CSV table of C-alpha atoms and ligand atoms in Angstrom, one decimal:
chain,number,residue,atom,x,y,z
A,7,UNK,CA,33.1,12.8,-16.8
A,8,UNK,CA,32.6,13.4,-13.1
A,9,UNK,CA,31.7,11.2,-10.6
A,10,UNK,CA,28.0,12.0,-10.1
A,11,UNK,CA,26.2,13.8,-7.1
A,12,UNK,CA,23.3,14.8,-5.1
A,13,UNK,CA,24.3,17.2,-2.9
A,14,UNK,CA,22.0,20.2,-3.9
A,15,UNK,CA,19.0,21.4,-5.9
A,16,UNK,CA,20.2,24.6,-6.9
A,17,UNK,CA,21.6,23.6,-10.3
A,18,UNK,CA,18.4,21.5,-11.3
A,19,UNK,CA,16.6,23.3,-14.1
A,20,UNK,CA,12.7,23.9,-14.1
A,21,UNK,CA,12.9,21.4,-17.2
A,22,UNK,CA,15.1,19.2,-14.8
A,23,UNK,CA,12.6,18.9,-12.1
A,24,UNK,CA,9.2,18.4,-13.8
A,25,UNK,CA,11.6,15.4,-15.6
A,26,UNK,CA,12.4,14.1,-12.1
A,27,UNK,CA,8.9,14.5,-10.8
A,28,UNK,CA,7.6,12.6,-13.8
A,29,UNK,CA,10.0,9.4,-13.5
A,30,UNK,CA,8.9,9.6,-9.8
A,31,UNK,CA,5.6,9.3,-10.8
A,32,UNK,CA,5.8,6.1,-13.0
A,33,UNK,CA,6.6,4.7,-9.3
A,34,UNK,CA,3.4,5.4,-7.6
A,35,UNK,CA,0.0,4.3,-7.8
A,36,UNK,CA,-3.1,6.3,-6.5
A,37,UNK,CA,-2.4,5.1,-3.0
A,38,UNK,CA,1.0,4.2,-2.9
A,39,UNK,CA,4.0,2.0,-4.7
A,40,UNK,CA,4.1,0.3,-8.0
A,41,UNK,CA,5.3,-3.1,-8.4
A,42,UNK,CA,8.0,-2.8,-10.5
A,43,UNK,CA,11.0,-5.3,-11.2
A,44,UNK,CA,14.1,-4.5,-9.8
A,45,UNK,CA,15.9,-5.8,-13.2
A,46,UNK,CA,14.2,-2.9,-15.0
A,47,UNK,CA,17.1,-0.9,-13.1
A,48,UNK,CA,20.5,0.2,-13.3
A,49,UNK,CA,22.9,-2.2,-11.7
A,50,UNK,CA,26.6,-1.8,-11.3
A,51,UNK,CA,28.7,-4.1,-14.0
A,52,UNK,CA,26.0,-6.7,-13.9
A,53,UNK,CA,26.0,-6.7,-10.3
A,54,UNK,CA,23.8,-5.3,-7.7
A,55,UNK,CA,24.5,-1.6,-6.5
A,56,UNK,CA,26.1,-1.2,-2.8
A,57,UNK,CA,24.3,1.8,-1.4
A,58,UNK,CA,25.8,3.0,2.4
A,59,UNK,CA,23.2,4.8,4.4
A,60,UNK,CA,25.2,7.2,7.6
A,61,UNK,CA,22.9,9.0,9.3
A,62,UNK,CA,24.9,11.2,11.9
A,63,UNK,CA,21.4,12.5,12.8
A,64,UNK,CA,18.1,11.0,14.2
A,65,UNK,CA,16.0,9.8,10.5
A,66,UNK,CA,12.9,7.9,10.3
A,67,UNK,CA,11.9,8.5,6.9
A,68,UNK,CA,14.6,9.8,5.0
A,69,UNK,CA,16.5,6.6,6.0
A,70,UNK,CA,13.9,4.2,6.1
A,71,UNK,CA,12.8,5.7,2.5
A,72,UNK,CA,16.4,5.7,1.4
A,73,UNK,CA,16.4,1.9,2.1
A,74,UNK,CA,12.6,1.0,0.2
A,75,UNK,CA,13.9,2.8,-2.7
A,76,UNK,CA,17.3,0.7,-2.9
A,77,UNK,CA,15.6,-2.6,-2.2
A,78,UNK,CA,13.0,-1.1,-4.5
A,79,UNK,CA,16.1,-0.6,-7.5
A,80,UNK,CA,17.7,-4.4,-6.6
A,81,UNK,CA,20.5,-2.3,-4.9
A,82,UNK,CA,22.1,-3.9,-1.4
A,83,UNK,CA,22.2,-1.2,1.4
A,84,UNK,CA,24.4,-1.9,4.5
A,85,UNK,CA,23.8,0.6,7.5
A,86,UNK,CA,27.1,2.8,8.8
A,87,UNK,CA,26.2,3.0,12.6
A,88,UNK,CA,27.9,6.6,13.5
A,89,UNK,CA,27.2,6.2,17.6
A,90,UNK,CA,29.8,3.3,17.1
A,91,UNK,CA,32.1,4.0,14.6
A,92,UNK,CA,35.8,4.4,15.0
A,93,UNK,CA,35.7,8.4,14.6
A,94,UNK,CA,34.6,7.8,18.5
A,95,UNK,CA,38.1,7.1,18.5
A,96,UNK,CA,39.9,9.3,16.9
A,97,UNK,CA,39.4,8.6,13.4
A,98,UNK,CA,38.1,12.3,11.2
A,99,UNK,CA,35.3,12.2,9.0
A,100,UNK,CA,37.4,12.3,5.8
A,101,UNK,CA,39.1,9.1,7.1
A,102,UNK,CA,35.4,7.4,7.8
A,103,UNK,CA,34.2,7.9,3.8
A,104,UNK,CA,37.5,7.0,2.5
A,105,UNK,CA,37.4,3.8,5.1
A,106,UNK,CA,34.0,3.4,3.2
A,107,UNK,CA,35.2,3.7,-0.5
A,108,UNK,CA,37.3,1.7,0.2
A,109,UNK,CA,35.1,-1.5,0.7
A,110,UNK,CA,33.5,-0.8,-3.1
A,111,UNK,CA,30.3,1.1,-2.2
A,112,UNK,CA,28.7,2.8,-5.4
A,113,UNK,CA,26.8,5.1,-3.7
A,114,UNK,CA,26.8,7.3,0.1
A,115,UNK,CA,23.8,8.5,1.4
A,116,UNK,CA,24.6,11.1,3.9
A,117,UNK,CA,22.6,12.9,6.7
A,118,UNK,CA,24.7,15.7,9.0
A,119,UNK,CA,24.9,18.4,11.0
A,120,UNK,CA,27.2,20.5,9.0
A,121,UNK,CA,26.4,22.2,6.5
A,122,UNK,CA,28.0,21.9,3.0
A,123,UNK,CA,29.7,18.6,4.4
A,124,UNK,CA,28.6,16.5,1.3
A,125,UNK,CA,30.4,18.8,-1.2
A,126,UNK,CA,33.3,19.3,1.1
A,127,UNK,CA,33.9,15.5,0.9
A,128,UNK,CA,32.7,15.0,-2.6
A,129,UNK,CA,36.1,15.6,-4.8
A,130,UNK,CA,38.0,13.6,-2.1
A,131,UNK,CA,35.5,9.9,-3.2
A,132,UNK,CA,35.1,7.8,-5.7
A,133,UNK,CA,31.5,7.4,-4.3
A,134,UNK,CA,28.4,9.6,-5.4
A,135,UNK,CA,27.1,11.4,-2.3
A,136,UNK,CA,23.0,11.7,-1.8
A,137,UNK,CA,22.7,14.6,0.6
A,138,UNK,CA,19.9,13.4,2.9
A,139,UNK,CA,20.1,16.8,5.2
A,140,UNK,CA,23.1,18.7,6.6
A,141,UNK,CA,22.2,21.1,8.9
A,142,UNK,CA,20.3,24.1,8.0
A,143,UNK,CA,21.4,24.3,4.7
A,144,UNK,CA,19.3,21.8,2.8
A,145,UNK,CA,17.2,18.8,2.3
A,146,UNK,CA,17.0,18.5,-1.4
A,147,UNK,CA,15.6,14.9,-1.8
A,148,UNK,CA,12.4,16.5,0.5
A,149,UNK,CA,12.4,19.3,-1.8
A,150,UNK,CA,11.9,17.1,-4.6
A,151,UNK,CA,9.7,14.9,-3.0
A,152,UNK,CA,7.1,17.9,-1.6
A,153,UNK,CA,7.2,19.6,-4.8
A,154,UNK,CA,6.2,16.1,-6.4
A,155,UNK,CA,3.5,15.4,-4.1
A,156,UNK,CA,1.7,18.9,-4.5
A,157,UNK,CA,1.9,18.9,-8.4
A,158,UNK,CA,-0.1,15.5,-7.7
A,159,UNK,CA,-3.0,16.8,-5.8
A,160,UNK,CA,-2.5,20.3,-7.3
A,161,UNK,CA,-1.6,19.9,-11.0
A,162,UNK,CA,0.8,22.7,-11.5
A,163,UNK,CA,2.6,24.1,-9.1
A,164,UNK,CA,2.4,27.9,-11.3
A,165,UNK,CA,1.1,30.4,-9.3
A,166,UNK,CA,0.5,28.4,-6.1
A,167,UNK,CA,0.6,30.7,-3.0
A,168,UNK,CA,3.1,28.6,-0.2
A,169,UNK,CA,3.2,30.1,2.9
A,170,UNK,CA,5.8,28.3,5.2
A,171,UNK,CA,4.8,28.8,9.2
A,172,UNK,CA,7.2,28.1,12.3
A,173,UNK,CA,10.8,27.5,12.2
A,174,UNK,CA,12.0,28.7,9.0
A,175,UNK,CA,15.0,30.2,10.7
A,176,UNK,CA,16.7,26.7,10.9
A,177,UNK,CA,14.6,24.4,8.4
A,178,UNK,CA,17.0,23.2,5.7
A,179,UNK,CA,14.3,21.7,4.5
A,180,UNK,CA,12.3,25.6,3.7
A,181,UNK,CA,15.3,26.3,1.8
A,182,UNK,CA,15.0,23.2,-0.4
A,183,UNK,CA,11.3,23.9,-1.0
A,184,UNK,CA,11.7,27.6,-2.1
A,185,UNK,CA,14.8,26.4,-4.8
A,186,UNK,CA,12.6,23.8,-6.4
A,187,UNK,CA,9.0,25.5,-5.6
A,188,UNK,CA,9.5,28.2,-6.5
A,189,UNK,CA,11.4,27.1,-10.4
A,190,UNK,CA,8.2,26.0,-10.9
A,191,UNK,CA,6.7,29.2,-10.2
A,192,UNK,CA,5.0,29.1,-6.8
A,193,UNK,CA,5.2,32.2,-4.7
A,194,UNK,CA,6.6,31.8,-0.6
A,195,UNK,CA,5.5,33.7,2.3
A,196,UNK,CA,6.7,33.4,5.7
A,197,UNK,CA,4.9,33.3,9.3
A,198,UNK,CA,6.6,32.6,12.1
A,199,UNK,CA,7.4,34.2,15.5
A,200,UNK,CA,10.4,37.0,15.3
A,201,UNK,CA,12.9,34.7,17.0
A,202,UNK,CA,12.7,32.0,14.3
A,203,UNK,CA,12.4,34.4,10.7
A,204,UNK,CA,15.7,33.4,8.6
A,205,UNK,CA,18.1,35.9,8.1
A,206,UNK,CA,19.2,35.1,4.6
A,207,UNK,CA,19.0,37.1,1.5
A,208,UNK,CA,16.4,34.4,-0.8
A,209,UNK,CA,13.7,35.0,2.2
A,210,UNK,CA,13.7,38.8,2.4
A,211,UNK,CA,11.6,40.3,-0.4
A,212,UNK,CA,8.9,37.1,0.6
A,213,UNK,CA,5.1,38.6,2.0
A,214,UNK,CA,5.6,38.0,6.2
A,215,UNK,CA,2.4,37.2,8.6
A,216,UNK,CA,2.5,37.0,12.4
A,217,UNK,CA,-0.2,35.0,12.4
A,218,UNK,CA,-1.7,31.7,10.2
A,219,UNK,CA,-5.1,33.4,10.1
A,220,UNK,CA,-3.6,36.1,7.7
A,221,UNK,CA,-1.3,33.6,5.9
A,222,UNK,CA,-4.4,31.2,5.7
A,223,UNK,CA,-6.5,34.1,4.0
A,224,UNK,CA,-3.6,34.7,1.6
A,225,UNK,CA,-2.1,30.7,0.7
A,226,UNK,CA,-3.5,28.0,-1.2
A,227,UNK,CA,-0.8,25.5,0.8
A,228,UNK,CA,0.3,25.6,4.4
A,229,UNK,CA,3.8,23.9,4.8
A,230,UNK,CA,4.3,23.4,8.6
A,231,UNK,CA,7.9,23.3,10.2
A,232,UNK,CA,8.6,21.9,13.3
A,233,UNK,CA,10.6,23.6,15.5
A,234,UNK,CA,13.8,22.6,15.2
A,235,UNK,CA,15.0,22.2,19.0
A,236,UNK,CA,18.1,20.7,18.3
A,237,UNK,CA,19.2,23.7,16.4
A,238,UNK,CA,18.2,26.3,19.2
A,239,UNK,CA,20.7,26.9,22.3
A,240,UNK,CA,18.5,29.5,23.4
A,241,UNK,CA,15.3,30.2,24.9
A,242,UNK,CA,14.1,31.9,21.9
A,243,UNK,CA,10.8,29.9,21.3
A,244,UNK,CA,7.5,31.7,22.7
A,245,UNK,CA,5.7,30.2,25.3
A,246,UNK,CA,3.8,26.9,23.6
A,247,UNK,CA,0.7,28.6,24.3
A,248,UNK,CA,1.4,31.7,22.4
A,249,UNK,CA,3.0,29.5,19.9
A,250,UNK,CA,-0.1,27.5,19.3
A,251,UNK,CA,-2.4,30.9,19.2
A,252,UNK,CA,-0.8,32.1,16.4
A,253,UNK,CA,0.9,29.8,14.3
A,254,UNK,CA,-0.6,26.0,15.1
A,255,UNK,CA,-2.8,24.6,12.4
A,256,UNK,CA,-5.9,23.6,14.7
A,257,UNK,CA,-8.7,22.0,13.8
A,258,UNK,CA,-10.5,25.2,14.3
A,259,UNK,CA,-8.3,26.7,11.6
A,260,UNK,CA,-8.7,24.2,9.2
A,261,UNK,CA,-12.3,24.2,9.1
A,262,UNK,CA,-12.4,28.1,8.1
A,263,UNK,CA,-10.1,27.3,5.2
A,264,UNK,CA,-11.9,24.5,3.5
A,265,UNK,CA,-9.5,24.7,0.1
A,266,UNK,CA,-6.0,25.1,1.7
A,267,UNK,CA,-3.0,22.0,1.3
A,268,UNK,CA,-1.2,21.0,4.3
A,269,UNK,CA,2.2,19.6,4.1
A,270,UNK,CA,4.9,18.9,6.9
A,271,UNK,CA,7.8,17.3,6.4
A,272,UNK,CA,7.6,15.4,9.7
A,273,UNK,CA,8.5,14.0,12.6
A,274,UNK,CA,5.4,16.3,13.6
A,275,UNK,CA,4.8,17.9,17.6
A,276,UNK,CA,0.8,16.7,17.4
A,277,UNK,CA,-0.7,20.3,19.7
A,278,UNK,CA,2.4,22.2,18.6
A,279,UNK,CA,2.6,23.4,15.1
A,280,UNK,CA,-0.4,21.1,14.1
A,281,UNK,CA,-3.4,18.9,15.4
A,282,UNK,CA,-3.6,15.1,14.9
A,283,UNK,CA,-7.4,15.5,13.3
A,284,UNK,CA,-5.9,18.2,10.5
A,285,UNK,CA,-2.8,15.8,9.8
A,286,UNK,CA,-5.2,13.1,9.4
A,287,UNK,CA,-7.7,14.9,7.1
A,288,UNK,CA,-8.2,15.3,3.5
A,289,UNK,CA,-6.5,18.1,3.1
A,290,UNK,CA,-3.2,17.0,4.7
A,291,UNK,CA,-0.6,15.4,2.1
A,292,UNK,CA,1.5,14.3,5.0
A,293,UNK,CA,1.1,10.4,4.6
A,294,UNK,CA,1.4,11.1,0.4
A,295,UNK,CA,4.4,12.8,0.6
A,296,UNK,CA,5.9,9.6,2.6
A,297,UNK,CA,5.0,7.8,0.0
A,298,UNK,CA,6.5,10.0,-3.1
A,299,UNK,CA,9.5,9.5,-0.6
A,300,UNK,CA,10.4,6.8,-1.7
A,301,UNK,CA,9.4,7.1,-5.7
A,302,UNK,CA,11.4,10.4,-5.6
A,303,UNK,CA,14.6,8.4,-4.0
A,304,UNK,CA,14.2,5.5,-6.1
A,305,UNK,CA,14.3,8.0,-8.9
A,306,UNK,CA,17.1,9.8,-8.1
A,307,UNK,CA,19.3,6.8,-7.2
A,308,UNK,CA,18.6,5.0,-9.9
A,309,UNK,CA,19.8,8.5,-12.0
A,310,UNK,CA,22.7,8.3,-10.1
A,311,UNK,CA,23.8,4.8,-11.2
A,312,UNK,CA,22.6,5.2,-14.7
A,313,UNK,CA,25.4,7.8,-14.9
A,314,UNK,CA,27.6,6.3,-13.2
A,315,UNK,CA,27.6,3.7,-15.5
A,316,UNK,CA,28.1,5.9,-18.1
A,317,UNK,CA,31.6,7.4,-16.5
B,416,CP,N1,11.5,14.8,6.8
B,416,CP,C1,12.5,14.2,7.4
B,416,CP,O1,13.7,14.5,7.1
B,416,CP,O2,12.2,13.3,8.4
B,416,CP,P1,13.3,12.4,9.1
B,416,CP,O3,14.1,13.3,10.0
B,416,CP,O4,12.4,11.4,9.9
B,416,CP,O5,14.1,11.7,8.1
């Protein structure tokens, strides 16, 4: 057998998913974590897990949920500091994780700007690799996560009308949510100014608006992107106040679609792409899916070392 990976969602089945979403669920109470022993767990030959967390990019909650959902299992997690390490030296990449296997860790959770850099490095490890973002290719643990907080407040996620608005163009995380959303039979639509529509093939036959008072007359969930500044060299990005006519969710907005769902992934631009009152409200699952975060992690790391055990 194979060492086991998370690297992508795109071989998870429908069946695969809802199964996921369920275990995730057994973690989480009505408003928030369940206390659940850490001995109910996988461990690794008796002993605790070792869980490496390297975050090449700036994380709040993907790493700080990583971490809850270790501590959560009874795994140990040490932090890999990449502004210090020794590849400021000289030392490649490959060098760094096999530096890292070396020391005995069961398990590398790995955030990066490359795409396709945790299945480049996955044969070449003894370690399973969690992708936790690599660049605009994809975010699957927030795919799994979303999709698991909107079957919560939604029920099923057949037939729900997701319209994505803002950056799609470099989201890996949009490209995560339409693999898993739409397995389980939601339909995507896109708004978002010219400059920052994707180019890629699984977004073209998707309904486009230029504005979120069309998409808002057509969705049932808003999921907002930030714009992904990092990612742009250009000055491609509308002026802020054009960008905030047409495809902010305002509080104005929200009000004139009373039974719309509004996710974000976060970090969130409060006057950008949304207003602190409509994060805040009811209808926002922003804080919730923080939350599923971490029963979504736990669940998947604790798949991991279940089959690891198994090897
Ligand atoms: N959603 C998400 O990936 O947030 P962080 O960048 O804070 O981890």
């Amino acid at each position: 057998m194979r060492t086991p990976h998370f690297l992508t969602t795109v071989p998870l089945t429908a069946t695969e998913i809802e199964s996921l979403i369920d275990q995730a669920s057994r973690f989480l109470t009505p408003t928030g974590l369940a206390a659940i022993p850490p001995s109910t767990f996988a461990q690794t030959n008796g002993n605790e897990s070792r869980i490496v967390l390297a975050f090449y990019e700036s994380s709040t909650r993907t790493r700080l949920s990583f971490e809850t959902a270790a501590h959560r299992l009874g795994a140990r997690t040490v932090i890999f500091d990449s502004s210090t390490s020794s590849e400021g030296k000289g030392e490649t990449f490959l060098d760094t994780v096999q530096t890292i296997d070396a020391m005995g860790f069961d398990v590398l959770v790995l955030r990066h700007a490359q795409n396709g850099i945790g299945e480049l490095i996955s044969a070449s490890t003894s370690m399973s690799i969690v992708n936790a973002g690599d660049g605009t290719n994809c975010h699957p643990t927030q795919g799994m996560l979303d999709a698991s907080a909107l079957r919560e407040r939604l029920g099923s996620l057949g037939g729900q009308r997701i319209c994505m608005v803002g950056d799609v163009r470099h989201s890996r995380v949009a490209r995560s949510q339409v693999d898993v959303l739409q397995k389980l039979g939601a339909e995507f639509a896109i708004c978002a100014p010219e400059s920052l529509l994707p180019d890629d093939e699984r977004f073209a036959a998707m309904p486009r608006f230029d504005s979120l008072d069309g998409a808002c007359e057509w969705a049932t969930v808003i999921s907002l992107l930030r714009i992904q500044r990092e990612r742009i060299t250009t000055d491609v990005v509308p002026s802020m106040d054009v960008y905030r006519e047409r495809f902010a969710m305002t509080s104005d907005r929200l009000q004139k679609a009373p039974n719309i769902t509004i996710i974000h992934p976060g970090p969130v631009n409060y006057g950008v792409e949304i207003d602190e009152d409509v994060a805040a409200s009811a209808q926002s699952l922003i804080r919730r899916q923080v939350t599923h975060g971490v029963a979504m992690r736990m669940t998947i790391l604790d798949s991991i070392l279940q089959q690891r055990n198994a090897l």
